[in-house]
């Protein structure tokens, strides 16, 4: 491995700031294509101890209640050696006991509002009550990702239908589950977790088999015993011991399997109707109620769980399932169980999605989210490395925030506009055409630049189901599989991270819990470009809680990049938009670009990550109003805007109603920024459009008419809504001359710098202490 010197040595961290580089380990063979490497289990077990430093305590979920954050720590479970190996998170855990350091990286100083900060190691003391709604999923269970896998018949050699599984394939699946460190659980454990938040093994999985085929008894059951894996068989009572197109096992064989403790038998109706919704009331009740009664009489116990044939159901079907006394019912909708709508519509993965299910599978102890503490105090460090013949440019350190721009910009333009130290292109946007100006993102997005949550579009959301959603708070970050039904609303997302400031959906995991995903695992995210060789862009955290951002200068596919990152001490990493969008900018320098020429900016993008060196940003000069106006438009329009603004200020021209263009657009953005800083609604109801029309003329009234300053009537007379004053009786603004423009620019000069992050450093610990801890 060769390392080139940073391009800006003054900003490089000194040797004391970073651990000595370990020699690159020997290249490892790729894990099984159907599973995460078994080493995940060990890595996850260790990383979970540290993540307990930040615990999501979902306080009261009663109407209108806020969700408190608190620190729950378990120092007695973490050795001093382990704490030393991850100094930032270790310091957070250890200093929670030290009153002199109260407030260091805490979500809210002093603990939850109205309470004293708690040092309890028992998160259950903050547990929300179990809902009176018998079919509501417990809040903490919604934060875990527990998959249920659906199989049908198991055959010896030849499949009769596509959803058959050969015995050799089933063995490979069971081996993949074992190698991934996953633990099959019983259906009762599964239900207790979803209903009451009961703890599960760290990587749980539920195995289910539908239809009661003889092959399940002859081939699946012996394998379950060999691997000691519990499973649930859903059986239609009308086919027991009957030959249809296939043989079905008998009641005696069911009792035999149940008696040995691994298999649980549950109803799957009587006759497996193709669509329960099409049955009349009498037939529907017979299928759901009578099948349960028959099975309970034969097995001598109560049955509690149902699988809908073909997964079809509606409100009427669900109501009859309730009347029958089922506690939980399964569909054939794809997804993790905790993100299901309710306990009577629990989602499952089919057997061909086992790899995807294993990548995301993760259960967290009650109150604990997948949250990493982030060291945002580290200076920004620039490196170019070559590992396994792959050249990669990286930045480490800094505090970061995202931009969701109004249209597409070069990353360098956004770095200047928001006075950042550096920037990297963000995630995937909806319309890939190079000349498009659309800013629509794939999946939901929230950014520090707008503070506006934009839900993902339904047609996009399903295509990115299961991909990593990145949640960012002030000093923490979380990576969770995206689930549209429970993660396309800000209120639901704030249950996982109450102080979330930024979020977006990325393309795929590259590194999860310190381990590289295999090519097959990356392919499970259904990102069509993942296998292409191109510049690749990533974002994540290293083992020390320091953010890392980078672009491969060498054209590689996603799996190769993942292997390289595993050798760079990266703990978590996700794939950002790549190819022509690849862009890493540091000050005036383009460190990486998607184009062939190093000096050529990459394709403009609507989403980017801004990186701030908080050790230096406090001394950054304030942008003038002229600089802010010019930098608010794309780079190719900036010269025109600057010339036109100067012409207006000199008195050489004015803008009149009906005029348009980039300069009017920049002024519209300025009017919105001024209003936002004053806590007022946007004066442009239709949004910026680059046209000097009636909305702009009305918005300019308070700038040119002193009477408007104290003119505050509200009510139905407002031409827009009751939040805006009605200036209709005051003279309208028909032109933008030097006086009007100067007044607006004076207001802009009074605005705070457009920096997107809190630039303060923790006051409770010295920089020397932080450096010594690393």
XYZ file of C-alpha atoms in Angstrom:
774
model
C 0.000 0.000 0.000
C 1.352 3.384 -0.974
C 0.227 6.612 0.607
C 0.640 9.999 -1.007
C 1.015 13.115 1.095
C -2.093 15.206 1.664
C -2.577 18.003 -0.801
C -2.996 20.424 2.068
C -0.485 19.457 4.656
C -1.574 22.188 7.049
C -4.895 20.478 7.533
C -3.525 16.984 7.864
C -3.716 15.466 11.281
C -0.406 15.033 12.985
C 0.864 11.596 13.770
C -0.436 11.746 17.314
C -3.952 12.245 16.036
C -4.248 8.956 14.243
C -3.352 5.416 15.165
C -0.404 3.888 13.411
C -1.499 2.273 10.191
C -1.767 -1.445 10.335
C -0.326 -3.420 7.433
C -3.031 -4.380 4.974
C -4.226 -7.894 5.738
C -4.014 -10.612 3.160
C -6.886 -10.688 0.701
C -9.660 -12.853 1.987
C -11.748 -15.194 -0.077
C -15.253 -13.928 -0.768
C -17.989 -15.082 1.647
C -20.731 -17.421 0.512
C -22.799 -15.639 -2.124
C -25.968 -16.266 -0.130
C -24.783 -15.060 3.264
C -22.908 -12.494 5.247
C -19.578 -13.728 6.475
C -19.727 -15.468 9.858
C -17.374 -12.855 11.233
C -20.276 -10.415 11.243
C -21.650 -12.064 14.346
C -18.509 -11.415 16.381
C -18.161 -7.850 15.068
C -21.797 -7.086 15.810
C -21.523 -8.409 19.331
C -18.598 -6.107 20.067
C -19.999 -3.061 18.315
C -23.292 -3.374 20.158
C -21.552 -2.859 23.492
C -20.295 0.484 22.290
C -23.527 1.523 20.675
C -25.206 1.221 24.042
C -23.609 4.564 24.800
C -26.476 6.093 22.852
C -29.770 4.483 23.660
C -33.038 5.299 22.021
C -35.518 5.277 24.880
C -38.897 5.508 23.307
C -40.541 7.174 26.307
C -44.319 7.626 26.130
C -46.025 6.960 22.841
C -49.263 8.483 24.029
C -50.720 11.130 21.758
C -48.516 14.196 21.526
C -45.791 12.764 23.751
C -42.172 13.458 22.835
C -39.730 10.592 22.608
C -36.879 11.113 25.075
C -33.256 10.242 24.603
C -31.176 9.167 27.565
C -27.799 7.634 28.188
C -27.789 4.021 29.277
C -24.361 2.623 29.836
C -22.968 -0.693 30.936
C -19.384 -0.043 31.961
C -19.319 -3.313 33.820
C -19.818 -5.098 30.479
C -16.982 -3.314 28.664
C -13.326 -3.882 29.440
C -10.851 -1.008 29.563
C -9.090 -2.507 26.551
C -12.296 -2.452 24.551
C -12.995 1.142 25.582
C -9.519 2.157 24.555
C -10.011 0.601 21.127
C -12.845 3.028 20.395
C -11.959 6.218 22.274
C -14.813 8.504 21.308
C -17.603 6.128 22.227
C -15.624 4.840 25.170
C -15.223 8.358 26.531
C -18.950 8.940 26.176
C -19.702 5.821 28.176
C -17.129 6.387 30.897
C -17.795 10.105 31.306
C -21.502 9.552 31.776
C -20.475 8.626 35.322
C -18.412 11.782 35.771
C -20.403 14.916 36.752
C -17.543 17.124 35.579
C -18.144 16.049 31.990
C -21.923 16.264 31.963
C -23.147 17.296 28.543
C -20.316 15.833 26.442
C -21.968 14.663 23.230
C -25.268 14.228 25.059
C -28.364 14.636 22.899
C -29.855 17.063 25.412
C -27.958 18.548 28.299
C -29.363 17.544 31.647
C -31.230 14.555 30.268
C -34.861 14.379 29.261
C -36.856 17.556 29.833
C -38.652 17.435 33.134
C -36.517 14.608 34.520
C -33.100 14.141 35.992
C -30.429 12.508 33.880
C -30.485 8.789 34.588
C -27.509 6.535 35.167
C -29.694 3.441 35.123
C -28.295 0.487 33.244
C -31.814 -0.937 32.863
C -33.487 0.523 29.774
C -36.699 -1.293 30.653
C -37.379 1.374 33.259
C -38.172 3.676 30.334
C -40.155 1.109 28.359
C -43.385 2.314 26.740
C -46.455 0.339 27.825
C -47.803 -2.443 25.635
C -50.611 -1.001 23.543
C -54.211 -1.902 24.332
C -54.570 -2.555 20.608
C -53.880 -6.296 20.461
C -52.479 -6.041 16.943
C -50.176 -3.046 17.247
C -46.459 -3.756 16.900
C -44.431 -2.703 19.935
C -42.476 0.542 19.324
C -39.044 -0.927 20.050
C -39.753 -3.907 17.769
C -40.207 -1.454 14.892
C -36.558 -0.478 15.288
C -35.351 -4.054 14.822
C -35.158 -5.920 11.535
C -36.356 -9.475 12.032
C -36.967 -11.427 8.824
C -39.355 -14.296 8.319
C -38.448 -16.607 5.442
C -41.213 -18.375 3.496
C -40.639 -21.783 1.917
C -43.105 -24.138 0.245
C -42.392 -27.694 -0.859
C -38.938 -29.244 -0.459
C -38.069 -31.761 -3.175
C -35.302 -34.280 -3.701
C -33.959 -33.283 -7.114
C -36.369 -31.684 -9.568
C -38.600 -28.659 -8.979
C -42.152 -28.925 -10.274
C -42.844 -25.207 -9.764
C -40.590 -22.199 -9.305
C -41.232 -21.926 -5.563
C -40.102 -25.482 -4.817
C -36.777 -25.798 -2.982
C -34.427 -28.734 -3.489
C -32.989 -30.395 -0.423
C -29.489 -29.326 -1.518
C -30.645 -25.707 -1.843
C -32.233 -25.856 1.600
C -29.009 -27.200 3.092
C -27.084 -24.338 1.468
C -29.590 -21.888 2.906
C -29.222 -23.335 6.394
C -25.444 -23.172 6.057
C -25.735 -19.549 4.916
C -27.848 -18.755 7.990
C -25.242 -20.395 10.225
C -22.321 -18.658 8.470
C -24.053 -15.291 8.814
C -24.249 -15.743 12.577
C -28.050 -15.703 12.443
C -30.220 -17.559 14.961
C -33.521 -19.170 13.925
C -36.185 -18.556 16.569
C -39.553 -20.055 17.431
C -42.761 -18.365 16.357
C -43.661 -17.729 20.009
C -40.389 -15.811 20.486
C -41.122 -13.941 17.268
C -44.601 -12.940 18.474
C -43.420 -11.918 21.953
C -40.870 -9.591 20.369
C -43.375 -7.954 18.035
C -46.144 -7.657 20.624
C -44.228 -6.871 23.835
C -40.668 -5.984 22.786
C -39.161 -9.189 24.202
C -35.432 -9.496 23.536
C -34.184 -11.738 20.765
C -30.768 -13.002 19.703
C -28.796 -10.315 17.936
C -29.448 -11.642 14.419
C -32.750 -13.534 14.574
C -34.656 -15.186 11.752
C -37.970 -17.068 11.577
C -38.313 -20.046 9.218
C -41.799 -20.844 7.865
C -43.050 -23.532 5.470
C -46.490 -23.311 3.821
C -48.958 -25.959 2.589
C -48.022 -29.114 4.534
C -46.280 -30.967 1.708
C -44.811 -34.402 2.362
C -41.424 -33.104 1.209
C -41.351 -30.851 4.261
C -41.623 -33.923 6.494
C -39.227 -36.076 4.451
C -36.525 -33.526 3.633
C -36.949 -30.242 5.559
C -37.652 -31.778 8.963
C -34.465 -33.912 9.056
C -32.409 -30.858 8.115
C -34.092 -28.798 10.828
C -33.119 -31.468 13.347
C -29.571 -31.642 11.995
C -29.070 -27.879 12.360
C -31.304 -27.657 15.462
C -33.374 -24.911 13.795
C -36.957 -24.299 14.947
C -39.570 -23.660 12.255
C -43.306 -23.165 11.748
C -45.375 -25.211 9.285
C -48.646 -23.631 8.073
C -51.039 -26.420 7.090
C -54.465 -26.418 5.372
C -56.582 -28.896 7.321
C -58.540 -30.140 4.299
C -55.403 -31.520 2.636
C -53.855 -33.389 5.575
C -52.766 -36.844 4.390
C -54.339 -36.217 0.976
C -52.703 -36.439 -2.430
C -53.505 -33.420 -4.608
C -50.869 -32.580 -7.167
C -48.447 -33.525 -4.369
C -48.522 -35.635 -1.218
C -49.286 -33.990 2.141
C -48.160 -35.246 5.547
C -50.581 -36.737 8.091
C -51.854 -35.709 11.520
C -49.679 -38.401 13.112
C -46.612 -37.016 11.366
C -47.547 -33.520 12.572
C -47.850 -34.749 16.146
C -44.508 -36.505 15.785
C -42.752 -33.327 14.651
C -44.371 -31.210 17.365
C -43.476 -33.714 20.086
C -39.761 -33.264 19.415
C -39.989 -29.526 20.097
C -38.579 -27.933 16.935
C -41.662 -27.610 14.730
C -44.833 -25.641 15.457
C -47.918 -26.397 13.334
C -50.385 -23.558 12.633
C -53.444 -23.098 10.360
C -53.371 -22.198 6.675
C -57.206 -22.385 6.147
C -59.066 -25.559 5.110
C -58.882 -25.634 1.322
C -56.287 -22.966 0.453
C -58.651 -20.678 -1.547
C -56.723 -18.568 -4.078
C -58.189 -15.307 -2.756
C -59.946 -15.038 0.604
C -61.338 -11.651 -0.389
C -63.614 -13.271 -2.995
C -65.366 -15.630 -0.549
C -68.792 -14.880 0.875
C -69.034 -14.391 4.623
C -70.021 -17.998 5.418
C -67.174 -19.521 3.403
C -64.649 -17.021 4.745
C -65.621 -17.802 8.351
C -65.361 -21.521 7.675
C -61.871 -21.209 6.162
C -60.494 -19.136 9.040
C -62.519 -20.263 12.062
C -63.256 -23.926 11.333
C -59.678 -24.682 10.262
C -58.454 -23.358 13.603
C -61.000 -25.458 15.508
C -60.087 -28.644 13.593
C -56.361 -28.199 14.134
C -56.762 -27.493 17.851
C -58.862 -30.654 18.241
C -56.248 -32.778 16.437
C -53.176 -31.331 18.160
C -54.700 -30.850 21.602
C -53.595 -27.252 22.040
C -54.519 -23.696 21.115
C -53.334 -22.373 17.766
C -52.533 -18.663 17.530
C -51.054 -17.897 14.146
C -52.292 -17.875 10.559
C -50.769 -17.593 7.087
C -53.124 -16.172 4.449
C -53.132 -18.354 1.296
C -51.354 -16.366 -1.461
C -51.204 -13.501 1.029
C -54.408 -11.780 -0.113
C -56.518 -10.065 2.553
C -58.571 -6.949 3.130
C -60.306 -5.355 6.119
C -63.127 -7.930 6.053
C -60.667 -10.845 6.019
C -58.648 -9.296 8.848
C -61.807 -8.768 10.913
C -62.749 -12.470 10.617
C -59.167 -13.419 11.603
C -59.665 -11.347 14.749
C -63.004 -13.054 15.447
C -61.322 -16.456 15.065
C -58.833 -15.518 17.802
C -55.608 -15.371 15.817
C -52.920 -13.289 17.508
C -50.780 -12.905 14.392
C -51.133 -13.547 10.671
C -48.605 -13.635 7.823
C -48.827 -12.201 4.322
C -46.579 -12.708 1.318
C -45.556 -9.030 1.233
C -41.807 -8.589 1.180
C -40.184 -6.969 4.194
C -38.971 -7.236 7.774
C -41.559 -8.120 10.394
C -41.145 -5.061 12.614
C -41.984 -2.735 9.756
C -45.286 -4.485 9.006
C -48.503 -2.454 9.302
C -49.740 -4.564 12.238
C -49.664 -8.085 13.691
C -52.312 -9.363 11.271
C -50.289 -8.297 8.226
C -46.783 -9.536 9.028
C -44.406 -9.479 6.076
C -42.144 -12.292 4.876
C -39.288 -12.809 2.430
C -39.468 -15.701 -0.009
C -36.525 -18.092 -0.034
C -34.864 -16.328 -2.963
C -34.494 -13.172 -0.844
C -32.619 -14.912 1.965
C -29.407 -13.010 1.185
C -31.170 -9.648 1.411
C -32.882 -10.685 4.638
C -29.591 -11.739 6.227
C -27.832 -8.505 5.246
C -30.416 -6.416 7.082
C -31.318 -8.784 9.920
C -30.638 -7.185 13.288
C -32.468 -7.106 16.605
C -31.564 -4.477 19.179
C -32.109 -4.759 22.913
C -35.106 -2.775 24.175
C -34.527 0.924 23.713
C -31.340 0.574 21.711
C -31.184 1.844 18.157
C -28.527 1.283 15.511
C -26.835 4.505 16.530
C -23.137 5.348 16.341
C -21.507 8.158 18.287
C -19.630 10.385 15.817
C -16.478 12.336 16.648
C -17.130 15.622 14.853
C -14.179 17.417 16.447
C -11.475 15.730 14.369
C -9.807 18.062 11.843
C -10.422 17.268 8.199
C -7.606 15.078 6.897
C -6.954 14.487 3.187
C -5.327 11.318 1.861
C -4.802 9.514 -1.408
C -4.133 5.806 -0.944
C -3.516 2.864 -3.240
C -4.744 -0.491 -1.929
C -4.821 -3.602 -4.097
C -4.121 -1.405 -7.139
C -7.151 0.755 -6.384
C -6.387 4.463 -5.951
C -8.803 6.171 -3.635
C -9.074 9.790 -2.414
C -10.513 10.231 1.065
C -11.355 12.821 3.671
C -11.689 11.934 7.344
C -13.010 14.041 10.165
C -15.136 17.143 10.374
C -18.783 17.779 11.085
C -21.121 17.121 8.199
C -24.569 18.084 6.949
C -26.467 17.516 3.737
C -27.780 19.885 1.088
C -30.979 19.243 -0.840
C -30.696 22.017 -3.383
C -33.517 23.612 -5.332
C -31.941 22.327 -8.574
C -28.634 20.757 -9.637
C -25.278 22.333 -8.846
C -21.627 21.406 -9.022
C -20.454 20.293 -5.588
C -17.818 23.059 -5.607
C -20.573 25.656 -6.021
C -22.406 24.273 -2.984
C -19.159 24.222 -0.961
C -18.748 27.962 -1.636
C -22.403 28.795 -1.022
C -22.497 27.052 2.360
C -18.932 28.017 3.337
C -17.902 24.402 3.847
C -14.370 23.061 4.108
C -15.135 20.318 1.605
C -17.984 18.512 -0.077
C -18.890 15.247 -1.745
C -21.814 14.378 -3.972
C -24.752 12.799 -2.211
C -27.257 10.073 -2.949
C -29.338 9.040 -5.925
C -31.711 11.437 -7.640
C -34.745 10.511 -9.651
C -34.044 11.780 -13.177
C -30.514 10.865 -14.295
C -30.503 12.989 -17.447
C -27.420 15.140 -17.438
C -29.218 18.280 -18.600
C -32.160 17.971 -16.235
C -32.582 20.493 -13.415
C -34.848 18.237 -11.323
C -33.997 17.923 -7.633
C -36.310 14.970 -6.904
C -34.545 12.337 -4.821
C -35.075 8.580 -4.794
C -36.666 7.937 -1.408
C -37.349 10.441 1.375
C -34.901 13.233 2.141
C -34.345 15.793 4.893
C -31.456 18.244 4.769
C -29.954 20.922 6.981
C -30.086 23.342 4.047
C -33.885 23.381 3.830
C -35.029 21.754 7.098
C -37.922 20.402 5.030
C -38.799 16.704 5.022
C -39.711 15.490 1.539
C -41.323 12.030 1.459
C -40.270 9.603 -1.231
C -42.563 8.966 -4.144
C -44.439 5.646 -3.991
C -43.069 4.512 -7.348
C -39.508 5.072 -6.090
C -39.950 3.818 -2.534
C -40.682 0.210 -3.359
C -37.629 -0.005 -5.602
C -35.326 1.040 -2.731
C -36.953 -1.084 -0.036
C -34.242 -2.541 2.214
C -31.521 -0.139 1.083
C -29.665 1.732 3.837
C -31.325 4.865 5.142
C -28.811 7.249 6.724
C -30.074 9.200 9.748
C -27.901 12.048 11.011
C -28.084 13.901 14.326
C -25.663 16.439 15.755
C -23.119 13.940 17.037
C -24.598 10.619 16.013
C -25.487 8.659 12.924
C -27.612 5.614 12.206
C -27.819 3.203 9.266
C -31.112 1.311 8.978
C -32.797 -0.650 6.174
C -35.406 1.583 4.553
C -38.999 0.466 4.861
C -41.517 2.697 3.020
C -44.534 1.889 5.197
C -42.889 3.119 8.417
C -40.112 5.427 7.201
C -41.777 7.799 4.760
C -43.104 10.113 7.443
C -40.941 12.342 9.638
C -42.959 11.559 12.769
C -42.208 7.851 12.416
C -38.534 8.499 11.687
C -38.225 10.692 14.771
C -39.229 7.667 16.844
C -35.857 6.195 15.866
C -33.872 9.450 16.141
C -35.789 12.344 17.737
C -33.163 14.970 16.882
C -32.622 13.878 13.270
C -31.389 16.786 11.121
C -30.596 14.987 7.855
C -31.647 11.766 6.201
C -31.478 10.104 2.811
C -31.611 6.652 1.231
C -28.318 5.361 -0.175
C -27.656 2.779 -2.871
C -26.309 -0.170 -0.876
C -24.258 -1.149 2.128
C -20.581 -1.650 1.332
C -19.322 -2.270 4.884
C -21.586 -3.445 7.674
C -20.201 -3.836 11.185
C -16.643 -3.775 9.910
C -17.073 -6.449 7.218
C -17.238 -6.106 3.441
C -20.411 -7.285 1.778
C -19.964 -9.832 -0.975
C -20.969 -9.206 -4.563
C -24.113 -11.302 -4.127
C -25.074 -9.412 -0.982
C -24.635 -6.057 -2.733
C -26.674 -7.339 -5.679
C -29.551 -8.061 -3.272
C -30.180 -4.297 -3.047
C -31.287 -4.329 -6.697
C -29.033 -1.449 -7.731
C -28.574 -2.032 -11.441
C -25.277 -0.151 -11.667
C -23.606 -1.813 -8.659
C -21.591 -4.238 -10.786
C -20.381 -1.635 -13.300
C -16.781 -0.446 -13.230
C -16.768 3.305 -12.634
C -15.596 5.843 -10.057
C -17.297 4.867 -6.801
C -18.352 7.237 -4.021
C -18.859 6.227 -0.382
C -19.655 7.719 3.016
C -19.402 6.184 6.478
C -17.560 5.896 9.772
C -14.249 4.332 10.695
C -13.617 2.159 13.754
C -12.868 5.277 15.816
C -16.183 6.994 15.183
C -14.602 9.451 12.717
C -16.553 10.158 9.521
C -14.931 9.116 6.254
C -15.828 10.229 2.726
C -14.165 9.123 -0.485
C -14.087 8.451 -4.213
C -12.150 5.768 -6.055
C -9.939 7.275 -8.731
C -9.697 3.790 -10.226
C -12.817 2.465 -11.927
C -14.111 -0.409 -9.769
C -17.374 -2.155 -9.030
C -19.073 -1.929 -5.643
C -17.795 -5.280 -4.345
C -14.154 -4.370 -5.047
C -14.604 -1.037 -3.281
C -16.104 -2.862 -0.289
C -13.044 -5.119 -0.031
C -10.732 -2.077 -0.158
C -12.695 -0.230 2.535
C -12.508 -3.272 4.828
C -8.726 -2.807 4.804
C -9.049 0.863 5.757
C -10.535 0.291 9.236
C -14.005 1.331 8.084
C -16.833 0.312 10.406
C -19.872 1.249 8.284
C -19.989 2.511 4.703
C -22.739 3.073 2.156
C -22.631 3.704 -1.566
C -23.434 7.201 -2.790
C -24.240 8.180 -6.363
C -21.312 7.209 -8.581
C -20.114 7.436 -12.155
C -20.335 10.907 -13.722
C -21.757 12.313 -10.468
C -18.603 11.372 -8.526
C -17.178 14.513 -6.969
C -14.902 15.207 -4.003
C -13.997 18.872 -3.525
C -11.658 20.294 -0.877
C -11.603 24.074 -0.850
C -10.681 25.088 -4.392
C -9.270 21.653 -5.254
C -11.175 18.989 -7.149
C -9.793 15.821 -5.544
C -11.983 13.467 -7.575
C -14.314 13.859 -10.518
C -16.483 11.619 -12.632
C -14.910 13.075 -15.756
C -11.623 12.236 -17.396
C -10.012 15.600 -16.684
C -9.069 16.153 -13.057
C -9.869 19.875 -13.204
C -13.317 19.369 -14.733
C -16.222 19.484 -12.251
C -18.457 16.435 -12.210
C -22.061 16.366 -13.296
C -24.202 18.816 -11.274
C -26.259 17.125 -8.563
C -29.183 18.180 -6.336
C -27.869 16.439 -3.213
C -24.471 16.716 -1.545
C -22.723 16.303 1.804
C -20.972 19.372 3.154
C -17.966 18.778 5.426
C -16.827 21.341 7.993
C -13.581 21.480 9.933
C -14.980 22.913 13.169
C -11.449 23.702 14.347
C -11.167 26.298 11.558
C -14.678 27.228 10.461
C -15.246 29.653 13.342
C -12.711 32.020 11.796
C -14.138 31.800 8.280
C -14.909 35.217 6.733
C -18.551 36.147 6.213
C -19.817 36.039 2.630
C -20.947 39.399 1.307
C -24.476 39.780 -0.029
C -23.079 39.881 -3.557
C -21.194 36.623 -2.979
C -24.293 34.963 -1.537
C -26.467 36.043 -4.460
C -23.932 34.921 -7.041
C -23.197 31.574 -5.387
C -26.910 30.740 -5.156
C -27.115 29.935 -8.869
C -25.309 27.275 -10.906
C -21.720 28.054 -11.839
C -22.447 28.644 -15.519
C -24.891 31.451 -14.613
C -22.817 33.167 -11.931
C -20.932 35.578 -14.206
C -24.193 36.805 -15.751
C -25.783 37.323 -12.329
C -22.774 39.265 -11.032
C -22.759 41.532 -14.094
C -26.486 42.228 -13.911
C -26.453 42.926 -10.161
C -23.580 45.378 -10.562
C -25.388 47.061 -13.465
C -28.465 47.578 -11.266
C -26.370 48.961 -8.410
C -24.675 51.405 -10.831
C -28.062 52.572 -12.104
C -27.417 51.242 -15.606
C -30.488 48.998 -15.622
C -33.611 48.003 -13.692
C -35.724 44.858 -13.617
C -39.413 45.324 -14.422
C -42.492 43.142 -14.061
C -42.296 40.355 -16.583
C -38.499 40.132 -16.585
C -36.910 36.799 -15.753
C -33.676 34.892 -15.537
C -31.013 33.761 -13.112
C -30.656 37.151 -11.376
C -34.355 37.268 -10.456
C -34.042 33.667 -9.311
C -31.141 34.557 -7.007
C -33.167 37.423 -5.514
C -36.105 35.103 -4.931
C -33.840 32.709 -3.033
C -32.558 35.660 -1.016
C -36.091 36.741 -0.049
C -36.820 33.204 1.147
C -33.569 33.091 3.180
C -34.334 36.401 4.887
C -37.843 35.272 5.782
C -36.581 31.919 7.076
C -34.006 33.633 9.296
C -36.768 35.823 10.779
C -38.966 32.815 11.423
C -41.511 34.016 8.868
C -43.250 31.985 6.144
C -41.878 32.146 2.637
C -43.210 35.260 0.858
C -43.193 33.291 -2.407
C -46.093 30.874 -2.171
C -45.326 29.374 -5.569
C -41.618 29.106 -4.856
C -38.695 30.601 -6.811
C -39.190 30.423 -10.560
C -36.946 33.163 -11.944
C -39.838 35.405 -13.003
C -40.544 38.954 -11.748
C -44.270 38.541 -11.246
C -46.929 39.573 -8.765
C -45.603 37.397 -5.938
C -42.158 38.990 -6.111
C -43.690 42.466 -6.414
C -45.734 41.827 -3.272
C -42.781 40.307 -1.394
C -40.691 43.432 -2.069
C -43.244 45.861 -0.610
C -41.852 45.827 2.970
C -38.363 46.589 1.596
C -39.350 49.755 -0.282
C -42.309 51.056 1.729
C -41.636 52.083 5.335
C -45.374 51.877 6.085
C -45.248 48.122 5.484
C -42.915 47.515 8.429
C -45.728 47.925 10.957
C -48.527 46.861 8.643
C -49.740 43.581 10.149
C -53.388 42.875 9.214
C -54.234 39.188 8.926
C -57.380 37.457 7.826
C -59.500 36.361 4.911
C -58.543 39.420 2.867
C -55.088 37.902 2.364
C -54.778 36.774 -1.260
C -52.785 33.695 -0.152
C -53.325 32.538 3.427
C -53.779 33.912 6.914
C -50.086 33.630 7.800
C -49.083 36.465 5.454
C -49.952 40.142 5.893
C -52.145 41.761 3.254
C -50.235 44.568 1.535
C -52.906 45.094 -1.114
C -53.626 48.656 0.039
C -49.959 49.692 -0.271
C -48.233 50.707 -3.514
C -46.913 47.710 -5.422
C -43.287 47.349 -6.524
C -43.123 47.483 -10.312
C -39.341 47.561 -10.710
C -36.150 46.551 -8.962
C -33.790 49.501 -9.053
C -30.536 50.275 -7.233
C -32.343 51.418 -4.054
C -34.545 48.283 -3.830
C -31.656 45.957 -4.543
C -29.408 47.628 -1.984
C -32.064 47.324 0.724
C -32.392 43.581 0.042
C -28.607 43.182 0.037
C -28.341 45.052 3.351
C -30.809 42.554 4.819
C -28.691 39.722 3.450
C -25.531 41.171 4.989
C -27.267 40.957 8.361
C -27.962 37.238 7.949
C -25.764 34.759 9.820
C -23.243 32.818 7.715
C -24.892 30.060 5.655
C -22.912 27.370 7.510
C -25.084 24.263 7.993
C -23.607 22.927 11.250
C -23.026 24.020 14.817
C -19.429 25.212 14.779
C -18.909 25.056 18.543
C -16.591 22.453 20.036
C -17.465 20.589 23.254
C -16.486 22.843 26.146
C -16.374 20.084 28.734
C -13.293 18.363 27.386
C -10.127 19.926 26.056
C -8.787 19.358 22.580
C -5.619 17.961 24.132
C -7.700 15.320 25.894
C -9.420 14.374 22.658
C -6.092 14.060 20.874
C -4.552 11.990 23.649
C -7.531 9.641 23.544
C -6.770 8.794 19.951
